[in-house]
Amino acid sequence: MKYTTRQKAILLLSDGTVFHGKSIGISGTTFGELCFNTGMTGYQEIFTDPSYFGQIMVTTNAHIGNYGVHEDEVESGSIKIAGLVCRNFSYNYSRVGASESLEDYFKEQRLIGISNVDTRALTAYIRDNGAMNAVICTDGTSIEDLKLALANVPDMKGLELASKVSVTEPYFFGDENATYRIAALDLGIKTNILRNFAKRDCYIKVFPYNATYKELAAFNPDGYFLSNGPGDPEPLEGVIEVAKEILANDKPLFGICLGHQIIGLANGISTFKMFGGHRGINHPVKNLITGKGEISSQNHGFAVNREEVEAHPDIEIVQIHINDQTVAGMKMLSKNCFSVQYHPEASPGPHDSSYLFDEFIQRMQN
């Protein structure tokens, strides 16, 4: 193993805090909202998750890259994070089936990152001060120039990002002779969600985020799905109107993450930006119907207003996040609609939440 000299790099937070480290990936500068993920594995799935678009990811696990890259472990066609901050970056990897190193993958995908950062201290800082914009720089640009550029980066609150990650043309997933047909609105959909539908005998047509209800209904689906995705849900006025039309026609509707928030907004329930957000694969959720706990995978910086959900005459909270009591799942009483804030397709637990896909199938059967 040869020694490689690496460029110095800095991480500058919007409040002026600076962390120093070493460059990984390509040289340059990248901006985004700084957040952290507590998962011990699954870094490739995290990096390719469209819900992370526009965010600089801090991985709390000490070692990143040690098991390389596997071509089947992606949630989209490319890396979606704006940049990476980690403690130890492994240039060498050891894993049967790995196709290449994470270093080569980053260079192919043109990702900028920084390693050798005290991520424990950084994570604690984010927890105390909240998610904020930041910049990674590996090309020697002065801190004063970076501060000026960072001041012009828009806040995540009010930022519409689904259009940046959605497809531009519809496509199909699964067996066209399957029993059930699902019209899925792509707000940043993860591939494993489609896999979960397909293995349950579903044929899915995935539509762009700005598709109309008429276009979705023309597929003659048995049910509708609103996907996960990045950014603030409130600017997605067209998607909210589509959700209202689906509800008016009372076909089965299932929403995950951003889709969950859209369903709330379609019912007049506001959303809010969280102080730090939920990102990791070990978040505890309680099912209020069964009384059982679930280990969930979560990735969101916005949430629906719990007080407004509780006051709504047609919506019932069915799951809560045990740590902070935020709404993790809800269902409508008069409509064939339910949603969850977390990610059942990510298989934490590993199968604690897979019943949600089965519930959607049952709703379509009925």
GROMACS .gro file of N, CA and C in nm, residues 165-255:
model
  273
  165VAL      N    1  -3.476   1.612  -0.902
  165VAL     CA    2  -3.443   1.469  -0.896
  165VAL      C    3  -3.548   1.381  -0.964
  166SER      N    4  -3.663   1.436  -0.999
  166SER     CA    5  -3.769   1.357  -1.061
  166SER      C    6  -3.735   1.326  -1.207
  167VAL      N    7  -3.793   1.220  -1.258
  167VAL     CA    8  -3.778   1.188  -1.399
  167VAL      C    9  -3.851   1.292  -1.483
  168THR      N   10  -3.815   1.301  -1.609
  168THR     CA   11  -3.883   1.394  -1.699
  168THR      C   12  -3.986   1.323  -1.787
  169GLU      N   13  -3.972   1.191  -1.799
  169GLU     CA   14  -4.067   1.111  -1.876
  169GLU      C   15  -4.108   0.989  -1.795
  170PRO      N   16  -4.232   0.944  -1.810
  170PRO     CA   17  -4.276   0.825  -1.735
  170PRO      C   18  -4.197   0.700  -1.774
  171TYR      N   19  -4.187   0.605  -1.681
  171TYR     CA   20  -4.128   0.476  -1.712
  171TYR      C   21  -4.200   0.369  -1.632
  172PHE      N   22  -4.176   0.243  -1.669
  172PHE     CA   23  -4.244   0.129  -1.605
  172PHE      C   24  -4.146   0.046  -1.526
  173PHE      N   25  -4.198  -0.018  -1.421
  173PHE     CA   26  -4.116  -0.106  -1.337
  173PHE      C   27  -4.200  -0.227  -1.300
  174GLY      N   28  -4.142  -0.348  -1.318
  174GLY     CA   29  -4.214  -0.470  -1.282
  174GLY      C   30  -4.271  -0.542  -1.403
  175ASP      N   31  -4.354  -0.642  -1.375
  175ASP     CA   32  -4.415  -0.728  -1.476
  175ASP      C   33  -4.547  -0.667  -1.523
  176GLU      N   34  -4.557  -0.641  -1.653
  176GLU     CA   35  -4.679  -0.578  -1.704
  176GLU      C   36  -4.802  -0.667  -1.689
  177ASN      N   37  -4.783  -0.797  -1.663
  177ASN     CA   38  -4.894  -0.888  -1.642
  177ASN      C   39  -4.926  -0.908  -1.493
  178ALA      N   40  -4.868  -0.825  -1.408
  178ALA     CA   41  -4.891  -0.836  -1.264
  178ALA      C   42  -5.037  -0.808  -1.230
  179THR      N   43  -5.078  -0.851  -1.111
  179THR     CA   44  -5.217  -0.838  -1.069
  179THR      C   45  -5.258  -0.693  -1.045
  180TYR      N   46  -5.166  -0.615  -0.987
  180TYR     CA   47  -5.202  -0.478  -0.946
  180TYR      C   48  -5.122  -0.375  -1.024
  181ARG      N   49  -5.188  -0.262  -1.047
  181ARG     CA   50  -5.124  -0.151  -1.119
  181ARG      C   51  -5.118  -0.030  -1.025
  182ILE      N   52  -4.997   0.029  -1.016
  182ILE     CA   53  -4.977   0.144  -0.928
  182ILE      C   54  -4.925   0.262  -1.010
  183ALA      N   55  -4.987   0.377  -0.991
  183ALA     CA   56  -4.937   0.502  -1.048
  183ALA      C   57  -4.856   0.572  -0.939
  184ALA      N   58  -4.726   0.585  -0.961
  184ALA     CA   59  -4.636   0.642  -0.861
  184ALA      C   60  -4.588   0.779  -0.907
  185LEU      N   61  -4.603   0.878  -0.822
  185LEU     CA   62  -4.554   1.011  -0.852
  185LEU      C   63  -4.411   1.023  -0.798
  186ASP      N   64  -4.318   1.049  -0.887
  186ASP     CA   65  -4.176   1.051  -0.852
  186ASP      C   66  -4.134   1.188  -0.801
  187LEU      N   67  -4.122   1.199  -0.670
  187LEU     CA   68  -4.072   1.321  -0.607
  187LEU      C   69  -3.926   1.304  -0.565
  188GLY      N   70  -3.869   1.189  -0.602
  188GLY     CA   71  -3.734   1.150  -0.562
  188GLY      C   72  -3.735   1.006  -0.518
  189ILE      N   73  -3.807   0.922  -0.592
  189ILE     CA   74  -3.837   0.785  -0.550
  189ILE      C   75  -3.712   0.698  -0.540
  190LYS      N   76  -3.709   0.612  -0.438
  190LYS     CA   77  -3.600   0.518  -0.418
  190LYS      C   78  -3.631   0.388  -0.490
  191THR      N   79  -3.528   0.330  -0.551
  191THR     CA   80  -3.546   0.209  -0.630
  191THR      C   81  -3.601   0.094  -0.546
  192ASN      N   82  -3.561   0.086  -0.420
  192ASN     CA   83  -3.606  -0.026  -0.339
  192ASN      C   84  -3.755  -0.021  -0.307
  193ILE      N   85  -3.815   0.097  -0.313
  193ILE     CA   86  -3.960   0.106  -0.300
  193ILE      C   87  -4.026   0.035  -0.417
  194LEU      N   88  -3.975   0.059  -0.536
  194LEU     CA   89  -4.029  -0.005  -0.656
  194LEU      C   90  -4.009  -0.156  -0.650
  195ARG      N   91  -3.893  -0.199  -0.598
  195ARG     CA   92  -3.868  -0.344  -0.584
  195ARG      C   93  -3.971  -0.407  -0.489
  196ASN      N   94  -4.002  -0.338  -0.381
  196ASN     CA   95  -4.099  -0.391  -0.284
  196ASN      C   96  -4.238  -0.403  -0.345
  197PHE      N   97  -4.276  -0.308  -0.427
  197PHE     CA   98  -4.405  -0.319  -0.496
  197PHE      C   99  -4.403  -0.433  -0.598
  198ALA      N  100  -4.295  -0.441  -0.676
  198ALA     CA  101  -4.288  -0.540  -0.785
  198ALA      C  102  -4.291  -0.683  -0.731
  199LYS      N  103  -4.225  -0.706  -0.618
  199LYS     CA  104  -4.224  -0.844  -0.565
  199LYS      C  105  -4.356  -0.880  -0.500
  200ARG      N  106  -4.446  -0.783  -0.488
  200ARG     CA  107  -4.582  -0.809  -0.439
  200ARG      C  108  -4.682  -0.809  -0.554
  201ASP      N  109  -4.634  -0.846  -0.671
  201ASP     CA  110  -4.719  -0.865  -0.788
  201ASP      C  111  -4.781  -0.733  -0.836
  202CYS      N  112  -4.698  -0.629  -0.840
  202CYS     CA  113  -4.745  -0.498  -0.886
  202CYS      C  114  -4.667  -0.454  -1.010
  203TYR      N  115  -4.737  -0.385  -1.097
  203TYR     CA  116  -4.677  -0.322  -1.216
  203TYR      C  117  -4.690  -0.172  -1.194
  204ILE      N  118  -4.577  -0.102  -1.196
  204ILE     CA  119  -4.576   0.039  -1.157
  204ILE      C  120  -4.542   0.127  -1.276
  205LYS      N  121  -4.618   0.233  -1.292
  205LYS     CA  122  -4.582   0.338  -1.387
  205LYS      C  123  -4.540   0.459  -1.305
  206VAL      N  124  -4.417   0.501  -1.325
  206VAL     CA  125  -4.359   0.611  -1.249
  206VAL      C  126  -4.372   0.739  -1.330
  207PHE      N  127  -4.435   0.841  -1.272
  207PHE     CA  128  -4.463   0.965  -1.341
  207PHE      C  129  -4.375   1.079  -1.288
  208PRO      N  130  -4.344   1.178  -1.372
  208PRO     CA  131  -4.272   1.297  -1.325
  208PRO      C  132  -4.350   1.370  -1.218
  209TYR      N  133  -4.279   1.448  -1.138
  209TYR     CA  134  -4.341   1.517  -1.024
  209TYR      C  135  -4.454   1.610  -1.066
  210ASN      N  136  -4.448   1.663  -1.190
  210ASN     CA  137  -4.548   1.760  -1.235
  210ASN      C  138  -4.658   1.698  -1.321
  211ALA      N  139  -4.671   1.565  -1.316
  211ALA     CA  140  -4.779   1.499  -1.389
  211ALA      C  141  -4.914   1.538  -1.329
  212THR      N  142  -5.017   1.540  -1.412
  212THR     CA  143  -5.151   1.574  -1.365
  212THR      C  144  -5.225   1.450  -1.319
  213TYR      N  145  -5.332   1.471  -1.244
  213TYR     CA  146  -5.413   1.357  -1.201
  213TYR      C  147  -5.470   1.284  -1.323
  214LYS      N  148  -5.508   1.358  -1.426
  214LYS     CA  149  -5.563   1.296  -1.547
  214LYS      C  150  -5.462   1.201  -1.609
  215GLU      N  151  -5.336   1.241  -1.611
  215GLU     CA  152  -5.231   1.156  -1.668
  215GLU      C  153  -5.212   1.031  -1.582
  216LEU      N  154  -5.214   1.045  -1.452
  216LEU     CA  155  -5.200   0.929  -1.364
  216LEU      C  156  -5.319   0.835  -1.378
  217ALA      N  157  -5.439   0.891  -1.383
  217ALA     CA  158  -5.561   0.810  -1.389
  217ALA      C  159  -5.573   0.735  -1.521
  218ALA      N  160  -5.511   0.789  -1.627
  218ALA     CA  161  -5.517   0.724  -1.759
  218ALA      C  162  -5.451   0.587  -1.759
  219PHE      N  163  -5.362   0.562  -1.663
  219PHE     CA  164  -5.297   0.432  -1.649
  219PHE      C  165  -5.394   0.329  -1.591
  220ASN      N  166  -5.509   0.376  -1.544
  220ASN     CA  167  -5.611   0.292  -1.481
  220ASN      C  168  -5.552   0.212  -1.365
  221PRO      N  169  -5.490   0.283  -1.269
  221PRO     CA  170  -5.424   0.212  -1.159
  221PRO      C  171  -5.522   0.162  -1.054
  222ASP      N  172  -5.479   0.060  -0.982
  222ASP     CA  173  -5.555   0.013  -0.866
  222ASP      C  174  -5.525   0.097  -0.743
  223GLY      N  175  -5.411   0.165  -0.745
  223GLY     CA  176  -5.373   0.250  -0.632
  223GLY      C  177  -5.271   0.354  -0.675
  224TYR      N  178  -5.255   0.455  -0.591
  224TYR     CA  179  -5.163   0.565  -0.618
  224TYR      C  180  -5.058   0.571  -0.508
  225PHE      N  181  -4.937   0.614  -0.548
  225PHE     CA  182  -4.828   0.626  -0.451
  225PHE      C  183  -4.759   0.760  -0.466
  226LEU      N  184  -4.737   0.829  -0.353
  226LEU     CA  185  -4.661   0.953  -0.348
  226LEU      C  186  -4.527   0.923  -0.281
  227SER      N  187  -4.418   0.949  -0.351
  227SER     CA  188  -4.287   0.902  -0.305
  227SER      C  189  -4.219   0.998  -0.208
  228ASN      N  190  -4.108   0.950  -0.159
  228ASN     CA  191  -4.015   1.032  -0.082
  228ASN      C  192  -3.950   1.136  -0.174
  229GLY      N  193  -3.872   1.226  -0.117
  229GLY     CA  194  -3.802   1.324  -0.197
  229GLY      C  195  -3.741   1.433  -0.112
  230PRO      N  196  -3.663   1.522  -0.173
  230PRO     CA  197  -3.591   1.626  -0.098
  230PRO      C  198  -3.670   1.756  -0.088
  231GLY      N  199  -3.623   1.844   0.000
  231GLY     CA  200  -3.673   1.981   0.004
  231GLY      C  201  -3.799   1.999   0.086
  232ASP      N  202  -3.850   2.123   0.081
  232ASP     CA  203  -3.969   2.164   0.154
  232ASP      C  204  -4.093   2.120   0.076
  233PRO      N  205  -4.190   2.055   0.141
  233PRO     CA  206  -4.310   2.010   0.068
  233PRO      C  207  -4.405   2.124   0.031
  234GLU      N  208  -4.405   2.233   0.105
  234GLU     CA  209  -4.505   2.337   0.084
  234GLU      C  210  -4.502   2.402  -0.055
  235PRO      N  211  -4.385   2.421  -0.118
  235PRO     CA  212  -4.386   2.479  -0.253
  235PRO      C  213  -4.444   2.389  -0.361
  236LEU      N  214  -4.467   2.260  -0.331
  236LEU     CA  215  -4.516   2.165  -0.431
  236LEU      C  216  -4.668   2.175  -0.446
  237GLU      N  217  -4.715   2.291  -0.489
  237GLU     CA  218  -4.859   2.317  -0.495
  237GLU      C  219  -4.929   2.226  -0.596
  238GLY      N  220  -4.864   2.199  -0.710
  238GLY     CA  221  -4.924   2.111  -0.810
  238GLY      C  222  -4.941   1.970  -0.758
  239VAL      N  223  -4.841   1.920  -0.684
  239VAL     CA  224  -4.848   1.785  -0.628
  239VAL      C  225  -4.958   1.778  -0.523
  240ILE      N  226  -4.970   1.883  -0.443
  240ILE     CA  227  -5.075   1.887  -0.341
  240ILE      C  228  -5.213   1.881  -0.405
  241GLU      N  229  -5.231   1.951  -0.517
  241GLU     CA  230  -5.359   1.947  -0.587
  241GLU      C  231  -5.388   1.809  -0.644
  242VAL      N  232  -5.284   1.741  -0.695
  242VAL     CA  233  -5.301   1.604  -0.744
  242VAL      C  234  -5.345   1.513  -0.631
  243ALA      N  235  -5.284   1.529  -0.513
  243ALA     CA  236  -5.322   1.448  -0.397
  243ALA      C  237  -5.468   1.472  -0.361
  244LYS      N  238  -5.512   1.596  -0.368
  244LYS     CA  239  -5.652   1.628  -0.338
  244LYS      C  240  -5.746   1.558  -0.436
  245GLU      N  241  -5.707   1.553  -0.564
  245GLU     CA  242  -5.792   1.488  -0.664
  245GLU      C  243  -5.796   1.337  -0.643
  246ILE      N  244  -5.682   1.278  -0.606
  246ILE     CA  245  -5.680   1.134  -0.577
  246ILE      C  246  -5.774   1.104  -0.461
  247LEU      N  247  -5.767   1.187  -0.356
  247LEU     CA  248  -5.853   1.168  -0.240
  247LEU      C  249  -6.000   1.186  -0.276
  248ALA      N  250  -6.028   1.281  -0.362
  248ALA     CA  251  -6.168   1.306  -0.402
  248ALA      C  252  -6.226   1.185  -0.473
  249ASN      N  253  -6.139   1.110  -0.546
  249ASN     CA  254  -6.186   0.991  -0.617
  249ASN      C  255  -6.173   0.865  -0.534
  250ASP      N  256  -6.113   0.875  -0.416
  250ASP     CA  257  -6.108   0.769  -0.315
  250ASP      C  258  -6.051   0.637  -0.363
  251LYS      N  259  -5.946   0.645  -0.446
  251LYS     CA  260  -5.870   0.525  -0.477
  251LYS      C  261  -5.762   0.508  -0.369
  252PRO      N  262  -5.713   0.386  -0.345
  252PRO     CA  263  -5.609   0.366  -0.244
  252PRO      C  264  -5.489   0.457  -0.268
  253LEU      N  265  -5.445   0.526  -0.163
  253LEU     CA  266  -5.333   0.619  -0.172
  253LEU      C  267  -5.238   0.592  -0.057
  254PHE      N  268  -5.109   0.578  -0.090
  254PHE     CA  269  -5.004   0.550   0.006
  254PHE      C  270  -4.894   0.654  -0.013
  255GLY      N  271  -4.847   0.714   0.097
  255GLY     CA  272  -4.739   0.811   0.090
  255GLY      C  273  -4.627   0.777   0.184
   0.00000   0.00000   0.00000
